[in-house]
Short mmCIF file of C-alpha atoms and ligand atoms in Angstrom, two decimals:
data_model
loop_
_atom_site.label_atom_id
_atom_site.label_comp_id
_atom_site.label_asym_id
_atom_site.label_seq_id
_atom_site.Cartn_x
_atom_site.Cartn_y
_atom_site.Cartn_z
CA UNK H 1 102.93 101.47 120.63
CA UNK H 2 102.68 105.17 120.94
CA UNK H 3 99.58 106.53 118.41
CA UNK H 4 101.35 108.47 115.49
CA UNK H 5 98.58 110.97 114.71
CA UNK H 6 96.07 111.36 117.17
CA UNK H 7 93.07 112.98 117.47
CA UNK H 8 90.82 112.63 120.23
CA UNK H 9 87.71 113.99 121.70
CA UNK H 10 87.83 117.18 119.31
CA UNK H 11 84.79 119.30 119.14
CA UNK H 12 85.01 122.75 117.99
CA UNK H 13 82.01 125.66 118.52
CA UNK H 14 82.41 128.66 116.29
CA UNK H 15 80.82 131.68 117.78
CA UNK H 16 79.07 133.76 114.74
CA UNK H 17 76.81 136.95 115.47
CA UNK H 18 76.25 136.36 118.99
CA UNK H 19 75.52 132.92 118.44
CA UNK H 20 77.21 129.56 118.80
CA UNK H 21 77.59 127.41 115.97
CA UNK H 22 78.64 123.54 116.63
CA UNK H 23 80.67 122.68 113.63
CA UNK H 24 82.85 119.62 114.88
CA UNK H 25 81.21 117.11 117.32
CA UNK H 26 83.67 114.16 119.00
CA UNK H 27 86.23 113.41 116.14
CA UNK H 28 88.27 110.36 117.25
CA UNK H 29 90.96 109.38 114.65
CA UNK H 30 93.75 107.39 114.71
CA UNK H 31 96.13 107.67 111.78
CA UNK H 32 99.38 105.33 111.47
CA UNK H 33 102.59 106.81 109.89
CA UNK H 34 102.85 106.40 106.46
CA UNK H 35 98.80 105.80 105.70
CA UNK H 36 97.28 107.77 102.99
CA UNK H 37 93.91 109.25 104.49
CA UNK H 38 91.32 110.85 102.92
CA UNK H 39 88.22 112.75 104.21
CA UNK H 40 84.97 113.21 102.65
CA UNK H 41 82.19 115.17 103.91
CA UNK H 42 79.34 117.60 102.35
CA UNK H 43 80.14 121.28 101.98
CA UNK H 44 80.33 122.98 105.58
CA UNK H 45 80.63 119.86 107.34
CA UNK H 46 83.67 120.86 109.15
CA UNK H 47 86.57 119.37 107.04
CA UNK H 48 88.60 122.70 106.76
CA UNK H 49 88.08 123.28 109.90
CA UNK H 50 89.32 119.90 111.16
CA UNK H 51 92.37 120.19 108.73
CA UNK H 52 93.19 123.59 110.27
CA UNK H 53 92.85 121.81 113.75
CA UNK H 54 95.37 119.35 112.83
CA UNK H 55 97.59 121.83 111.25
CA UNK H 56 97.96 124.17 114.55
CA UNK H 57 96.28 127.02 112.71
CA UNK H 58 93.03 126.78 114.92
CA UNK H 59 92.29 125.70 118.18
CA UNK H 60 89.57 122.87 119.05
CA UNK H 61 87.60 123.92 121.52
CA UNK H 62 87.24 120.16 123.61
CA UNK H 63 89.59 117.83 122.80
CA UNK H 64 93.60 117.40 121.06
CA UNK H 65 95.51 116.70 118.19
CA UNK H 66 98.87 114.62 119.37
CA UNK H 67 101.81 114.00 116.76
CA UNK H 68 103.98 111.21 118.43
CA UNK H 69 102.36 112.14 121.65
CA UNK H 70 102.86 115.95 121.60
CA UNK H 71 100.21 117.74 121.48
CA UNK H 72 100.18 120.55 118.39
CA UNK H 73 99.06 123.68 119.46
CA UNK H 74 100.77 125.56 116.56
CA UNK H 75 101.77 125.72 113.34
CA UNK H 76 105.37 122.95 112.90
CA UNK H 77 107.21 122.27 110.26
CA UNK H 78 106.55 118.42 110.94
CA UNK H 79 102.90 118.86 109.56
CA UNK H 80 103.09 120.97 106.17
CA UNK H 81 99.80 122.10 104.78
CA UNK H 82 98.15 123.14 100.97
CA UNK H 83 95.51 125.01 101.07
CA UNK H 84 92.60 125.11 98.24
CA UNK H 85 93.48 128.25 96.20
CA UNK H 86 97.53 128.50 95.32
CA UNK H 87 98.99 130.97 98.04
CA UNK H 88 102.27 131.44 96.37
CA UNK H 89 103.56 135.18 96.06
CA UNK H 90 102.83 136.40 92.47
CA UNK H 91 106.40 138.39 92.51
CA UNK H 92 108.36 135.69 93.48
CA UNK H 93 109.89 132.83 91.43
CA UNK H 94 109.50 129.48 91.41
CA UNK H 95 112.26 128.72 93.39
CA UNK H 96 111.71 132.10 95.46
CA UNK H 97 108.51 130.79 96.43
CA UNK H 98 110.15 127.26 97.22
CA UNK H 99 112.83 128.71 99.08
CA UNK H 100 110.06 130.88 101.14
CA UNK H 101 108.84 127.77 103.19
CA UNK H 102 112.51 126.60 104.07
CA UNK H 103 111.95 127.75 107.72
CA UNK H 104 116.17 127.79 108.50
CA UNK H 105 118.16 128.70 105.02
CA UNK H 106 121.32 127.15 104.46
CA UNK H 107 123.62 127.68 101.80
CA UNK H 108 122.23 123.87 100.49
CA UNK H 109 118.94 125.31 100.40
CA UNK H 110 119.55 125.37 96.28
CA UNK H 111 120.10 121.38 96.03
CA UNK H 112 117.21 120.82 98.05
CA UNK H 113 114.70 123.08 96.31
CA UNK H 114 115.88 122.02 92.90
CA UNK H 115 115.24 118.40 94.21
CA UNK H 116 111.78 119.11 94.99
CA UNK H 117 111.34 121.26 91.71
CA UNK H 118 111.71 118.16 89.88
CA UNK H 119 110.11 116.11 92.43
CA UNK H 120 107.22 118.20 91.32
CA UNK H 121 108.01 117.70 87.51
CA UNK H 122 109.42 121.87 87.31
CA UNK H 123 112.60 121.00 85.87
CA UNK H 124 112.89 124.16 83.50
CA UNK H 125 110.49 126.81 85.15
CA UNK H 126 112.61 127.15 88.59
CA UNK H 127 112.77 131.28 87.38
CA UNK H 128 109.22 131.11 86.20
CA UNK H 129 106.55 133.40 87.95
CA UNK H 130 103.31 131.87 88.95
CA UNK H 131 101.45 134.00 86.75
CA UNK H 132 103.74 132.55 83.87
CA UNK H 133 102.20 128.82 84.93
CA UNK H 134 98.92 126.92 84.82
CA UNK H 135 97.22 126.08 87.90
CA UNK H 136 98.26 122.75 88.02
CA UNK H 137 101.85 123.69 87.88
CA UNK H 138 101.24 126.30 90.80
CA UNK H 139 99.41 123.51 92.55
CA UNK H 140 102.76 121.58 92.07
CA UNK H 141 105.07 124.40 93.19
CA UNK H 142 102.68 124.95 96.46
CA UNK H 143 103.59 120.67 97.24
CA UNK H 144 106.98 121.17 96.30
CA UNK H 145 107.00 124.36 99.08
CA UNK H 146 104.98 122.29 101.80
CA UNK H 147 107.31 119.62 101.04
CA UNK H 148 110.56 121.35 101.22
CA UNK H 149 110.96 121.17 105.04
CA UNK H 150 110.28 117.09 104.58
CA UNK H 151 107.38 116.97 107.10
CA UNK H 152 106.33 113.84 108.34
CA UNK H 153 102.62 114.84 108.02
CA UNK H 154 100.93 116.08 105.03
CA UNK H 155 97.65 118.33 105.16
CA UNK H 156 96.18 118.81 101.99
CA UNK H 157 92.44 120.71 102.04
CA UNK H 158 90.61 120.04 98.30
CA UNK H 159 93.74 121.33 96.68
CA UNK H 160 92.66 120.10 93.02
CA UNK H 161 89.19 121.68 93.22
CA UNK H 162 89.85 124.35 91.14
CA UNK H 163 92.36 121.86 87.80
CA UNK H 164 89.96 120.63 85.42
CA UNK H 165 89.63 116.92 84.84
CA UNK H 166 92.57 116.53 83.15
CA UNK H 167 95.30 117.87 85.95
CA UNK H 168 93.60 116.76 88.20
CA UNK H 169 93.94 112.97 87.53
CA UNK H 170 97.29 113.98 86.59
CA UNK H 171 98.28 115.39 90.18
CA UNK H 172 96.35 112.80 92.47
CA UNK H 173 99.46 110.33 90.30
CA UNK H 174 101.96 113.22 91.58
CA UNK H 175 100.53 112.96 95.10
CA UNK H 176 100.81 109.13 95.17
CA UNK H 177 103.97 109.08 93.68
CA UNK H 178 105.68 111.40 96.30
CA UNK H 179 103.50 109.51 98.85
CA UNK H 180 105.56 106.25 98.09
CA UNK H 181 108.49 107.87 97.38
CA UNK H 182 109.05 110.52 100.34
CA UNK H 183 106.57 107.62 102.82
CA UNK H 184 104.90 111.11 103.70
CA UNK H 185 101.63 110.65 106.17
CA UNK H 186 98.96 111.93 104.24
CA UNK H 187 95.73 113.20 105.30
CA UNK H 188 93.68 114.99 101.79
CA UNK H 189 90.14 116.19 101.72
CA UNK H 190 87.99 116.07 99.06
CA UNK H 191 84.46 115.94 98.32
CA UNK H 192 85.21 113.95 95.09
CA UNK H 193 84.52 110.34 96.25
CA UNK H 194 85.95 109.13 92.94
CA UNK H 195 89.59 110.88 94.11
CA UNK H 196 89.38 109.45 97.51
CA UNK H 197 89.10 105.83 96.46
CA UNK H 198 91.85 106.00 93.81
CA UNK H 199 94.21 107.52 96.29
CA UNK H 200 93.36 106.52 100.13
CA UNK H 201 93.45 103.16 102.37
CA UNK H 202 91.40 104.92 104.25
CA UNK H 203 88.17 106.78 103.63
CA UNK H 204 86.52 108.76 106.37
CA UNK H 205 83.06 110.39 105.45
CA UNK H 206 81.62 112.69 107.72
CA UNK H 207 78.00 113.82 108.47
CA UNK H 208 76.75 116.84 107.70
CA UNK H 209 77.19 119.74 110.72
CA UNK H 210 77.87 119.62 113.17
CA UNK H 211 80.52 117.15 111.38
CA UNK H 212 80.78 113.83 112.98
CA UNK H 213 82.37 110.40 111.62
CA UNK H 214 80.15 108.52 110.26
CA UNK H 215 82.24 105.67 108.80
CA UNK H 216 85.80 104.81 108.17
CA UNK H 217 85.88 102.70 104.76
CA UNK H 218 89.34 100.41 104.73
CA UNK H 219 90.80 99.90 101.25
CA UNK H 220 93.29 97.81 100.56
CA UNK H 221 93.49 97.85 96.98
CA UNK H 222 97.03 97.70 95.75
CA UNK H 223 98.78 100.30 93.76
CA UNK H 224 98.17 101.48 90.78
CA UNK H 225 94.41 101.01 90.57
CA UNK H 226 92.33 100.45 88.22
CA UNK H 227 89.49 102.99 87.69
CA UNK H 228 87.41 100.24 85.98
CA UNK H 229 87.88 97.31 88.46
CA UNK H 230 85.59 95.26 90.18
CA UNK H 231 86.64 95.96 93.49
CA UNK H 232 87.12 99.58 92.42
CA UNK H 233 83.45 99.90 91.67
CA UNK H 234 82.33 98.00 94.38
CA UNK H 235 83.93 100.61 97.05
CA UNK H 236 82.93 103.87 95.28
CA UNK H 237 79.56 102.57 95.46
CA UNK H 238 79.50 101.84 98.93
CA UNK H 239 80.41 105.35 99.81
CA UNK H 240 78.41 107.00 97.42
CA UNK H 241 75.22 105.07 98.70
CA UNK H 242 76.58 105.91 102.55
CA UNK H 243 76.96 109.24 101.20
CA UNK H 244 74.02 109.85 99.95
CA UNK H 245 71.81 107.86 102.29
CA UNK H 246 71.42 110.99 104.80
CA UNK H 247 70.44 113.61 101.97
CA UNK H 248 67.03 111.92 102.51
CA UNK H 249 65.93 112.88 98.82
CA UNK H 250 64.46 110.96 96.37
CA UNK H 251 66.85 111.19 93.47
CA UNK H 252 67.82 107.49 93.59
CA UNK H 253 72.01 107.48 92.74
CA UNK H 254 73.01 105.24 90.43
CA UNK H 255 76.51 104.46 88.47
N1 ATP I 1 86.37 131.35 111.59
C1 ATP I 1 85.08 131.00 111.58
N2 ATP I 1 84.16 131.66 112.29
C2 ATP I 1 82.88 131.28 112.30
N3 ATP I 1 82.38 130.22 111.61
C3 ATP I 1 83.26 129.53 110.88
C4 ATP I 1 84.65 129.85 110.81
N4 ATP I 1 85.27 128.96 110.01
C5 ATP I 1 84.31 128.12 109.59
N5 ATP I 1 83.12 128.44 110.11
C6 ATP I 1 81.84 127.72 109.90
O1 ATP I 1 82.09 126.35 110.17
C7 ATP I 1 81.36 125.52 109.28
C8 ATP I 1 82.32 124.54 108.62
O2 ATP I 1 83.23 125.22 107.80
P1 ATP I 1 84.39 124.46 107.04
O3 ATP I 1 85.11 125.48 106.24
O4 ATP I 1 85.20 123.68 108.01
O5 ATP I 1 83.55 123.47 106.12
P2 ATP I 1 84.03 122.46 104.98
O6 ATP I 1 83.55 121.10 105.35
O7 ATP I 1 85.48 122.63 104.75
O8 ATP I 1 83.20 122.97 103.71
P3 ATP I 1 83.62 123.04 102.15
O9 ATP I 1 83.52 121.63 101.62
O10 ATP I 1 82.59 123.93 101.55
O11 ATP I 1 85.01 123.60 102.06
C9 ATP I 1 80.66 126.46 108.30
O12 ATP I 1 79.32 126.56 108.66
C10 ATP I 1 81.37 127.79 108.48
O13 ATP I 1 80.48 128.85 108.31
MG1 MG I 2 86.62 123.38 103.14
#
């Protein structure tokens, strides 16, 4: 059978001052539709970069990304992407900013975007401003936007970073809901460990730059998981002590 997402061979040389920098080095990844990956890597490792690789936005200098065989060479509207910091426009609505991402609009544009407002859990704020919402809800109306066009692949680069604790456990039950519900492909990176395990089957960590895969951890750990389970614990530890194992230091991690 024909690879779904593909990515083969990618390698990807920035050049900075006169000088090349190395920042990707032979990423091979295979990811089947409807699989929830997530990738975790130390800060600068490439994962950004990789994501905006996959996304059309950049090009890889060795190497290709293939969706169903094609290879993506620019942005599509079959791989929507959220980016870390909300990018919604501040004078724009709610459903403005919704209706923004709907690439062809058609007078059922309204039913749609109203579906994904409450997709999103907006019912009530579709007139709203972003400035008149918390992060997390601007987080939510930046999914509800990538996920207007109903791509088959979702991109999403650390987009809870900046929700506190709180939110954030609240959206990564958002995300897996509208994975199960929509069967969206989903690719999220993260350097929380702790988010990748509750939401991934699989778990790719990534060495430090130039940013090569180190390991691909397999979870198949039903839904919804438990935060306190054995087998829970067992795999955060494992990555954590993969994770840590090439900082060389001394500080011994323990949980
Ligand atoms: N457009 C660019 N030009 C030159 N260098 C770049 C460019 N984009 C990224 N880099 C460099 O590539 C390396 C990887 O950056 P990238 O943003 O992919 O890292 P990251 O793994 O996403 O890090 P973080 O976890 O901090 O977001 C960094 O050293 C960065 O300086
Ligand atoms: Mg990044």
């Amino acid at each position: 059978m024909e690879p779904f997402l593909n990515i083969q061979h990618v390698q990807k040389t920035f050049s900075l001052s006169g000088s090349n920098l190395e920042v990707l080095r032979d990423i091979d990844l295979d990811i089947p539709e409807g699989s929830f990956y997530s990738i975790v890597g130390a800060s600068g490792c490439g994962k950004s970069t990789l994501l905006r690789i996959m996304a059309g936005l950049e090009s890889a200098t060795e190497g290709s990304v293939r969706l169903r065989g094609r290879e993506v060479k620019e942005p599509t509207l079959e791989i929507g992407m959220i980016f870390q910091e909300s990018r919604l426009f501040p004078w724009l609505s709610v459903r403005e900013n919704i209706r923004f991402g709907i690439f062809k609009t058609s007078p059922e544009d309204r039913q749609q975007i109203d579906e994904h407002i409450k997709l999103v859990g907006l019912t009530g704020f579709e007139t709203a401003l972003p400035g008149q919402l918390s992060g997390g809800m601007q987080q939510r109306v930046s999914i509800a936007r990538a996920l207007v066009n109903r791509p088959d692949v979702l991109l999403l680069d650390e987009p809870f970073g900046s929700l506190d604790a709180f939110t954030r456990i609240n959206m990564q039950q958002e995300i897996l809901k509208i994975w199960e519900q929509e069967k969206t492909t989903i690719v999220l990176v993260t350097h929380d460990i702790d988010e990748a395990v509750f939401l991934a089957d699989h778990i790719v960590l990534m060495s430090r730059r130039p940013g090569t895969i180190k390991k691909i951890v397999k979870s198949d750990m039903a839904h919804p998981r438990k935060r306190s389970s054995y087998e829970y614990t067992r795999l955060r530890n494992e990555i954590y002590q993969e994770f840590f194992a090439e900082f060389k230091t001394d500080i011994e991690y323990s949980i």
